[in-house]
Short mmCIF file of C-alpha atoms and ligand atoms in Angstrom, two decimals:
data_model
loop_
_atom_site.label_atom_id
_atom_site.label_comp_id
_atom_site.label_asym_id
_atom_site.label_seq_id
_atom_site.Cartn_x
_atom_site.Cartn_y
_atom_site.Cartn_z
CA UNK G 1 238.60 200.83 184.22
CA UNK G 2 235.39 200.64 182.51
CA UNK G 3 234.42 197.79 181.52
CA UNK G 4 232.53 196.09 178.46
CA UNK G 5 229.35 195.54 180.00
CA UNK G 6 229.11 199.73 181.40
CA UNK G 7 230.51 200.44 177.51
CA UNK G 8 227.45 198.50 176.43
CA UNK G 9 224.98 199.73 179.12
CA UNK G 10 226.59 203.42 178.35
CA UNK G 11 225.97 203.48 174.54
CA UNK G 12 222.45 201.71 175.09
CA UNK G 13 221.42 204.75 177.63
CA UNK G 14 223.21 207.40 175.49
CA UNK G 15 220.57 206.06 173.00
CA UNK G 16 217.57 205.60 175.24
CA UNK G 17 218.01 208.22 177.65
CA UNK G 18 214.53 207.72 179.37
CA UNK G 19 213.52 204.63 178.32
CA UNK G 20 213.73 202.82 182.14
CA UNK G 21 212.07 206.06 183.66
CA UNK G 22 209.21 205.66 181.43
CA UNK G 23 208.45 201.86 181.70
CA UNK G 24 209.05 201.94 185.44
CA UNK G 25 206.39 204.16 185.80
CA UNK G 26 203.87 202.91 183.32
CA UNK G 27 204.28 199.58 185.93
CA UNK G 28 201.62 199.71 189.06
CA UNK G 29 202.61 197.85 192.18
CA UNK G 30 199.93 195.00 192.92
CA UNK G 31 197.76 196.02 195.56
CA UNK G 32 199.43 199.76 195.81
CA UNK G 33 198.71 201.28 192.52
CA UNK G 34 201.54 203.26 192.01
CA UNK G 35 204.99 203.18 190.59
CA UNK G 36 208.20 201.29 192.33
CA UNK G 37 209.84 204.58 192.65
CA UNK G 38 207.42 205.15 195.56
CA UNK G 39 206.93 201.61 197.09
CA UNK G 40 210.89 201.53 197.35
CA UNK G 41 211.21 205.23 198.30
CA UNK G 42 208.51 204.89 201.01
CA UNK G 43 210.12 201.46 202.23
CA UNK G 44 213.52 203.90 202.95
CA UNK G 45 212.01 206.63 204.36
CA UNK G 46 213.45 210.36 204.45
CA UNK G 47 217.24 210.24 204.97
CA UNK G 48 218.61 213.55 204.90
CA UNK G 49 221.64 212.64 202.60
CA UNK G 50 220.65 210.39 200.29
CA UNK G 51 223.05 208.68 196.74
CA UNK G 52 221.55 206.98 194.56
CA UNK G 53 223.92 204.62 192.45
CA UNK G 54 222.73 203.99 188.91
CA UNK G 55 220.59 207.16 188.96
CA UNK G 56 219.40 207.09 185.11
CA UNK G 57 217.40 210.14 184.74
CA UNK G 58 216.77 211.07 188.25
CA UNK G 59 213.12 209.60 188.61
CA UNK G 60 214.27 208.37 192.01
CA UNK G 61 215.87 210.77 193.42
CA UNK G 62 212.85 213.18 192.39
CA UNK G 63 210.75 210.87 194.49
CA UNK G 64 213.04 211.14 197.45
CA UNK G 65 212.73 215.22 197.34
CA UNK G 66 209.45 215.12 197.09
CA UNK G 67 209.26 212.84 199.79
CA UNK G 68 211.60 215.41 201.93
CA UNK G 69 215.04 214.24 201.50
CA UNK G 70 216.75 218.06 200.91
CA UNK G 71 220.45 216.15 199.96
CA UNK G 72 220.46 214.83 197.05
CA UNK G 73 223.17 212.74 194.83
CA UNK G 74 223.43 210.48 191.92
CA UNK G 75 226.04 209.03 189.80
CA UNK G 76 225.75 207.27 186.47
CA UNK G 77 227.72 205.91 183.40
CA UNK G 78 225.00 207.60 180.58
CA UNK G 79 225.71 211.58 180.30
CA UNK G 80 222.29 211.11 178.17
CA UNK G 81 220.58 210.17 181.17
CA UNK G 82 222.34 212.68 183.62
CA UNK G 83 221.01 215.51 180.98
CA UNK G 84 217.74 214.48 181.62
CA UNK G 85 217.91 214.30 185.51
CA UNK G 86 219.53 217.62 185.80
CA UNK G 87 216.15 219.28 183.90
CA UNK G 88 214.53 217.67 186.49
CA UNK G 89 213.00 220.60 189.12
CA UNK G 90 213.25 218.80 191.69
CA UNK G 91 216.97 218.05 191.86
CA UNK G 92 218.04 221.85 190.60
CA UNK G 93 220.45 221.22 193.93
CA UNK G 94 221.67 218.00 193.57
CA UNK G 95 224.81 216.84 192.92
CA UNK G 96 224.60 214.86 189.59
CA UNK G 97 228.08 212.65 188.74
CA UNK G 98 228.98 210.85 185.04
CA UNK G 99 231.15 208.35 186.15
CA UNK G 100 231.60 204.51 187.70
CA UNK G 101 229.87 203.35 191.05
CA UNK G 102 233.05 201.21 191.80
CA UNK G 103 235.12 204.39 192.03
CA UNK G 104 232.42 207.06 193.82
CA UNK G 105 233.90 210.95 193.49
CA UNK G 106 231.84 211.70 197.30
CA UNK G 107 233.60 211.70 200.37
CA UNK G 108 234.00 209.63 203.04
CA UNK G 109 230.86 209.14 205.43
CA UNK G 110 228.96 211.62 203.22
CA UNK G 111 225.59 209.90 202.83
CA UNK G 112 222.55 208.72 205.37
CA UNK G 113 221.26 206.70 202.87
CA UNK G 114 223.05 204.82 199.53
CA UNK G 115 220.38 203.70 197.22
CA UNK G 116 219.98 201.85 193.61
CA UNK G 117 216.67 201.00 191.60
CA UNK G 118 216.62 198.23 188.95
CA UNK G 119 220.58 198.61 188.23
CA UNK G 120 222.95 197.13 191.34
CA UNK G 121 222.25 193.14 189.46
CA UNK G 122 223.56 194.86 186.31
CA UNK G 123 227.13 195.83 188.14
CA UNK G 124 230.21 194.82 187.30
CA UNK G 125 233.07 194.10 190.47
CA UNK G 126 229.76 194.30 192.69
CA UNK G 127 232.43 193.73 195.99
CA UNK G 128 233.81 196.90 194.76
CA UNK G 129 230.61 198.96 194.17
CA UNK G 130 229.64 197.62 197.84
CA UNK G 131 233.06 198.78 199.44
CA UNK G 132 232.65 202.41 198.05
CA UNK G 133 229.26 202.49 199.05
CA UNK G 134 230.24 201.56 202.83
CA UNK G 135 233.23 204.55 202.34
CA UNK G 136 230.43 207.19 201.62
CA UNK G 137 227.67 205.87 204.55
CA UNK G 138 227.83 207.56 208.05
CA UNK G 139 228.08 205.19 210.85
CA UNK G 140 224.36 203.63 210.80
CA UNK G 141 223.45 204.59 207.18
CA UNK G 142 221.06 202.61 204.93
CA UNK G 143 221.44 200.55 202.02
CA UNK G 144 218.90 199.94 199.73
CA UNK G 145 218.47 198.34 196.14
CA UNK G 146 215.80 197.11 194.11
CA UNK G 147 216.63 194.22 191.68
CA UNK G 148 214.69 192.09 189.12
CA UNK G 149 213.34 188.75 191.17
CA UNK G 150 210.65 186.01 190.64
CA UNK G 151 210.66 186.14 186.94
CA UNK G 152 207.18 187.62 185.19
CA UNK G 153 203.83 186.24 185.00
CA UNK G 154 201.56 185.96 181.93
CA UNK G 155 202.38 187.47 178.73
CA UNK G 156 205.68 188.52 180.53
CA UNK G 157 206.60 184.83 180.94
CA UNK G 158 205.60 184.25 177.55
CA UNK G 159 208.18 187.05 176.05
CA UNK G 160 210.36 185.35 178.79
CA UNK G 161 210.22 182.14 177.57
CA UNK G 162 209.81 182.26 174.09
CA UNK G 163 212.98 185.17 174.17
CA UNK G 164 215.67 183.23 175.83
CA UNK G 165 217.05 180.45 173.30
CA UNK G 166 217.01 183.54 170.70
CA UNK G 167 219.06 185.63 173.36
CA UNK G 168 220.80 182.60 173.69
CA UNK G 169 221.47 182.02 170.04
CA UNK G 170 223.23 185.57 169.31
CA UNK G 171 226.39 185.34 168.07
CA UNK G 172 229.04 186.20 171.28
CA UNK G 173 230.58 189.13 169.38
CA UNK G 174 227.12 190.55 169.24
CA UNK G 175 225.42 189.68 172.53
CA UNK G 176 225.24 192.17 175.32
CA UNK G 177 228.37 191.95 177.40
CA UNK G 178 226.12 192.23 180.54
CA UNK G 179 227.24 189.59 183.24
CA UNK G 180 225.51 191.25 186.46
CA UNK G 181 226.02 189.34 189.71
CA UNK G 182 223.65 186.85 191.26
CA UNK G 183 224.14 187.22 194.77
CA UNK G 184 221.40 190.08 194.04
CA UNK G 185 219.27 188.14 193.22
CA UNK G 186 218.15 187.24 196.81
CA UNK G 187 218.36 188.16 200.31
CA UNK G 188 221.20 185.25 201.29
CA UNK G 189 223.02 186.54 198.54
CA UNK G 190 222.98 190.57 199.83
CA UNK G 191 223.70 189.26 203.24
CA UNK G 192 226.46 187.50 201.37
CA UNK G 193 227.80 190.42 200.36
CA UNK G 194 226.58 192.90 203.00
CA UNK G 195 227.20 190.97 205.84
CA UNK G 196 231.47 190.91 206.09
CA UNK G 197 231.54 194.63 205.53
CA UNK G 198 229.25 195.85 208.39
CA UNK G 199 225.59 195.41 207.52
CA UNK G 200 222.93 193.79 209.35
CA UNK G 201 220.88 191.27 208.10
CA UNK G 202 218.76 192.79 205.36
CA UNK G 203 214.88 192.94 205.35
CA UNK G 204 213.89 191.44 201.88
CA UNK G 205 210.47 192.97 200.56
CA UNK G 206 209.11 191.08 197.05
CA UNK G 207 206.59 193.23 195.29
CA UNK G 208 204.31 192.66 191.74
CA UNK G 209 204.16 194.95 189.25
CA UNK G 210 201.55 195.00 186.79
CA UNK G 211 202.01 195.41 182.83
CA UNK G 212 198.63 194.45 182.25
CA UNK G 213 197.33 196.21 178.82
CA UNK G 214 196.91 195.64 174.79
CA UNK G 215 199.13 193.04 173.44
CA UNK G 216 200.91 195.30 171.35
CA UNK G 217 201.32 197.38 174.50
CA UNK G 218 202.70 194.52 176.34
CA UNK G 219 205.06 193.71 173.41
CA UNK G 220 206.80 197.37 173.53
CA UNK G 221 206.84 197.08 177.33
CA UNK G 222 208.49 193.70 177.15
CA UNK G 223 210.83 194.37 174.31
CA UNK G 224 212.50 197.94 177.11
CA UNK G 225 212.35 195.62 179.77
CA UNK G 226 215.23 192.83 178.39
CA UNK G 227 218.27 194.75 176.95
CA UNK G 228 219.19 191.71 175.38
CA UNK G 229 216.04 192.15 172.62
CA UNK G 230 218.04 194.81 170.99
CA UNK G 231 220.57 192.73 170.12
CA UNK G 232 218.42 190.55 167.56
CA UNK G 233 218.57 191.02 163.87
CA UNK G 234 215.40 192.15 162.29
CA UNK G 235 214.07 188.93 161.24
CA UNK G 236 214.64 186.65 164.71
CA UNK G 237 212.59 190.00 166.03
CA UNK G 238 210.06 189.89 163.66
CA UNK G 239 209.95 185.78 164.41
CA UNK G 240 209.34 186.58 167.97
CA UNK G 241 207.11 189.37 167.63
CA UNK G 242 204.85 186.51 165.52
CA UNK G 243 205.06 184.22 168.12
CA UNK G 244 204.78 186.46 171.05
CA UNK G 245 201.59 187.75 169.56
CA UNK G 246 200.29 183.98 168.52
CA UNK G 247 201.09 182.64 172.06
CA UNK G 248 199.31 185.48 174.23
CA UNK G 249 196.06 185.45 171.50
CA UNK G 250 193.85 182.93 174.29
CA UNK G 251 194.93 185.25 177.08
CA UNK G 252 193.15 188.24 175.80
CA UNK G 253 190.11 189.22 178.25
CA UNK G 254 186.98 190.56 177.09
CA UNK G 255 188.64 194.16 177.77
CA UNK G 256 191.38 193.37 175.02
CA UNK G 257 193.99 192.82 177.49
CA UNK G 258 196.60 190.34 178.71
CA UNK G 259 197.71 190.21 182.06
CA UNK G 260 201.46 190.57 181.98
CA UNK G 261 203.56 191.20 185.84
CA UNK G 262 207.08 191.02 186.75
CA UNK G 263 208.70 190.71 190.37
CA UNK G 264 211.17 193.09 191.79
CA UNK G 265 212.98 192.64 195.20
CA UNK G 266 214.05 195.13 197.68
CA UNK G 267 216.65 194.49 199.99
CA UNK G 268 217.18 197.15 203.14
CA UNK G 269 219.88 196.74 205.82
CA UNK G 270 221.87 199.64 207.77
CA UNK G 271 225.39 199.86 208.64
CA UNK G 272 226.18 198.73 212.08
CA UNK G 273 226.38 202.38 213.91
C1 SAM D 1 218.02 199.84 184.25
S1 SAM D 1 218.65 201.49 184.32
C2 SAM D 1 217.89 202.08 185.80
C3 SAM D 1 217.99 203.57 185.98
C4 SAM D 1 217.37 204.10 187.27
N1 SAM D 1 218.00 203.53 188.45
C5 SAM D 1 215.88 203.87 187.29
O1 SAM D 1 215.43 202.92 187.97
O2 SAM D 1 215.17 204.62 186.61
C6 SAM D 1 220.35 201.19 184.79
C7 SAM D 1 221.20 202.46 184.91
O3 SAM D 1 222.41 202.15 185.58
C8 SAM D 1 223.49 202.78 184.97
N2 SAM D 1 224.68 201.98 185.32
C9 SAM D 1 224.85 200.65 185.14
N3 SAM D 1 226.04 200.27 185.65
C10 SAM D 1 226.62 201.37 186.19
C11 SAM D 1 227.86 201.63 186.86
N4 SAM D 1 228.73 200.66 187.08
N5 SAM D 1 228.12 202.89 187.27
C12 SAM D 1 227.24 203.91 187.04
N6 SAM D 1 226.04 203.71 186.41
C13 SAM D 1 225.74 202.47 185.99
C14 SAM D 1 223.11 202.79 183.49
O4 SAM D 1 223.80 203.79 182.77
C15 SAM D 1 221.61 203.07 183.58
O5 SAM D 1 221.29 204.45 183.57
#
């Protein structure tokens, strides 16, 4: 049954089709240069079969066709975003699913890789998600996700901190009904999870990716990256918008920049074969 936090995530997609897509790759991985579509696909390798859960608009799975991966799957809760994916040229052949990760329409051992970028944290019954993903792995298959960790740095942390008792504030009725799971958050919690069903220990990666740029730049950035900033009423947003720009003014380098970064983790493990 779906629940209130995929309504919410559903109707917020539906209206922002490629809004992850586009920040995601506007972000440069410290001391790599390019996106975390690449770092993470590169870190997995070329599985033959490969699902991604949480697919958005495909900008993953592209990377794993380019990369050579000729199988290609995703599933998602936003048709918006599965419109986009399947204009993608890249995945003209892959199978492209509007539905629930906890309740996968793929067969049973049909996948030598399952995969999700920035979205497994976000999941609702995550045991559940987990289970179907072990259903559709061959013996020895890989499991993969990238998730939010470390918190941000510079003008990041400053949206971060001066954000949260606002967030905080919303009136319940109106907050986002987003709960997510924090045994993603690190690699005890995946082997947590992960462990009981099969999986070995997973390798835990932690990589930096840089938002540096104009404050105003920073400020849109910042304002995609936390789904909760749509929920504010006009004015709290124009209040934090004030403040975000007051509190970042000293951090502004003779290039009219502020350094902004935010951590993401990557956890890899492979079903016992
Ligand atoms: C932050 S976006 C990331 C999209 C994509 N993985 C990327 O990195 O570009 C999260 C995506 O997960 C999808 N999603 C969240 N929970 C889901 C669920 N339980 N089943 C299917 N899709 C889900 C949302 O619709 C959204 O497209």
């Amino acid at each position: 049954m779906t629940t209130p936090g995929e309504l919410w995530l559903r109707e917020y997609h539906d209206r922002k089709p490629d809004s992850q897509s586009v920040l995601i790759e506007a972000g440069k991985v410290v001391g790599d240069g390019r996106a975390s579509y690449d770092v993470f696909a590169e870190l997995v390798g070329t599985p033959p079969r490969v699902l991604d859960l949480g697919c958005g608009d495909g900008a993953l799975l592209a990377t794993f066709a380019r990369q050579g991966s000729a199988h290609l799957a995703g599933i998602d809760l936003s048709a918006g975003e599965l419109a986009l994916a399947r204009r993608r040229p890249e995945l003209a052949s892959a199978r492209l699913e509007h539905g629930r990760t906890q309740e996968l329409p793929f067969g049973d051992n049909a996948f030598d890789a399952v995969v999700s970028h920035m979205t497994l944290m976000l999941m609702d019954d995550l045991d559940r998600v987990v289970a179907e993903a072990v259903r559709v792995l061959a013996p020895g298959g890989v499991f993969a996700a990238a998730v939010g960790a470390g918190g941000g740095s510079g003008a990041a942390k400053v949206f971060f901190d001066l954000s949260k008792p606002m967030f905080l504030a919303v009136p319940e009725e109106h907050r986002a009904p987003v709960r997510g799971d924090r045994r993603t958050r690190t690699a005890e919690g995946f082997d947590e999870v992960l462990g009981p069903l099969g999986f070995e220990p997973v390798a835990w990666d932690e990589i930096v990716v840089d938002y540096t740029a104009p404050p105003e730049q920073v400020w849109a950035t910042c304002t995609e990256m936390f789904y909760p900033t749509s929920t504010l009423d006009d004015t709290t947003l124009a209040g934090l918008h004030t403040a975000f720009l007051d509190e970042t003014r000293d951090l502004i380098t003779d290039d009219g920049v502020v350094p902004a970064a935010v951590g993401i983790g990557i956890a890899r493990t492979r079903l016992a074969g």
